[in-house]
mmCIF file of C-alpha atoms in Angstrom:
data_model
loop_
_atom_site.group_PDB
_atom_site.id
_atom_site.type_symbol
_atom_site.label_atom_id
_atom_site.label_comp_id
_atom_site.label_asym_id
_atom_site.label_seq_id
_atom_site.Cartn_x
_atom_site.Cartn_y
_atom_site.Cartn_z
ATOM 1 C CA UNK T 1 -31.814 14.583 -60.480
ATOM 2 C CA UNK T 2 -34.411 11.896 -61.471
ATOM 3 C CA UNK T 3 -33.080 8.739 -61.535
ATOM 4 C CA UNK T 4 -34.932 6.365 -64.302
ATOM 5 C CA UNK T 5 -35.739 2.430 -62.713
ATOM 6 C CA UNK T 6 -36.340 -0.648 -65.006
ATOM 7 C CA UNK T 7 -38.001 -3.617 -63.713
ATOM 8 C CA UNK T 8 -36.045 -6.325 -65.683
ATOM 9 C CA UNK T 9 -36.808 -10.183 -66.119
ATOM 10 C CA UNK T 10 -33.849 -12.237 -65.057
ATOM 11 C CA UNK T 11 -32.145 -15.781 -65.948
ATOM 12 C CA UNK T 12 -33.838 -17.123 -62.580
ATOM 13 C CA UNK T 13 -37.066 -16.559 -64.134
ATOM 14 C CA UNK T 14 -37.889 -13.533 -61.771
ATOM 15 C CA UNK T 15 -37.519 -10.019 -61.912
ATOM 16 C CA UNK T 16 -34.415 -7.732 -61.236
ATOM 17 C CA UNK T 17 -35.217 -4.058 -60.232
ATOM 18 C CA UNK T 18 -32.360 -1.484 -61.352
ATOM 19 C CA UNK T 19 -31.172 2.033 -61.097
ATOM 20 C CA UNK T 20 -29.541 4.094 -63.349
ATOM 21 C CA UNK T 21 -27.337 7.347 -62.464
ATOM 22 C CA UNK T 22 -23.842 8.262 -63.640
ATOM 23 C CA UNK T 23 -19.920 7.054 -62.148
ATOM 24 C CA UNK T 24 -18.684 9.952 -60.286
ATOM 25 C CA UNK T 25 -15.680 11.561 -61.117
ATOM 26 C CA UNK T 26 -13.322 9.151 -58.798
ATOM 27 C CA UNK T 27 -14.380 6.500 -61.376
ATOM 28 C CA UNK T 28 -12.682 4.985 -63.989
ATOM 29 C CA UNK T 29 -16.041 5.023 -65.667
ATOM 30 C CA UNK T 30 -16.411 8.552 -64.540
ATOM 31 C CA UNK T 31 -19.892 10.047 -66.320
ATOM 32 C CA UNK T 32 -20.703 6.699 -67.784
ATOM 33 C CA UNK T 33 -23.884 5.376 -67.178
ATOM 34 C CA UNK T 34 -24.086 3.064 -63.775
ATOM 35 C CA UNK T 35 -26.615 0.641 -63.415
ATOM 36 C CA UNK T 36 -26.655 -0.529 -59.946
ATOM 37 C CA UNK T 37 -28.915 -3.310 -58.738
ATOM 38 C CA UNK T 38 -31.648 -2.557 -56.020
ATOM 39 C CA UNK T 39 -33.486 -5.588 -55.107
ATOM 40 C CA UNK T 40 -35.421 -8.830 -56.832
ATOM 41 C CA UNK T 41 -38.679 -9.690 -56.562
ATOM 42 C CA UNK T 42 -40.639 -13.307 -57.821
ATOM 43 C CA UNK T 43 -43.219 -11.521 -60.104
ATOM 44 C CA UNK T 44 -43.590 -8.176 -61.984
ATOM 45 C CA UNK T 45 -46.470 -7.328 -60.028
ATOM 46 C CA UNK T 46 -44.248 -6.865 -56.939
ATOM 47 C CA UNK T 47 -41.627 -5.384 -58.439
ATOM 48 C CA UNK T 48 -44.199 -2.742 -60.076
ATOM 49 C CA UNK T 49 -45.906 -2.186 -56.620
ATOM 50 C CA UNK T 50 -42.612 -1.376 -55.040
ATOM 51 C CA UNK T 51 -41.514 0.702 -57.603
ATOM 52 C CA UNK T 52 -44.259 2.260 -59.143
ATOM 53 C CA UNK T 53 -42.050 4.491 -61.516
ATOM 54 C CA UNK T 54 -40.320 2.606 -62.450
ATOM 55 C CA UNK T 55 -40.393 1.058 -66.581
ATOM 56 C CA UNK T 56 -40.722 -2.379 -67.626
ATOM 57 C CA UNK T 57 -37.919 -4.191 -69.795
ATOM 58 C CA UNK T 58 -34.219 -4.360 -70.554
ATOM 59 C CA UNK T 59 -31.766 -1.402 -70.062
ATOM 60 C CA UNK T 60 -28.302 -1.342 -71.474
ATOM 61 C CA UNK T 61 -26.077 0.708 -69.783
ATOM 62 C CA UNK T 62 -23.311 0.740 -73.319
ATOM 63 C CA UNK T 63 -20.518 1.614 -71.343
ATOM 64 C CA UNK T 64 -17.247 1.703 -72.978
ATOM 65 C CA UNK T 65 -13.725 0.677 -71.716
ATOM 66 C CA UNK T 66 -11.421 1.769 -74.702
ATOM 67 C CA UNK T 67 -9.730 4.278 -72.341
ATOM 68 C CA UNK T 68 -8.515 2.012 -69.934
#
């Protein structure tokens, strides 16, 4: 399974690198989407060079909690 990657500009005025991938099934979000943070990095070249497939700009993951 291909994971997608945004490279994402943060509040600190540098640039946060996610993953997306789905909650397992021992998850109260189970097959949501998760968005789990890999690492930060001070400019987008960086971030592009150490994650070269990874897409530029914001990602929402619109999970829902309305069955909690």
């Amino acid at each position: 399974m291909t994971k997608e990657i945004t490279i994402e500009k943060n509040q600190y005025g540098t640039y946060s690198v996610y993953e997306f991938g789905e909650y397992p099934r021992s998850s109260v979000l189970a097959g949501q989407t998760k968005k789990q943070f890999l690492d930060s990095y001070n400019t987008v070249e960086e971030a592009e060079q150490a994650h070269p497939s990874a897409v530029l700009g914001y990602r929402d993951a619109h999970n829902h909690f309305d069955h909690l």
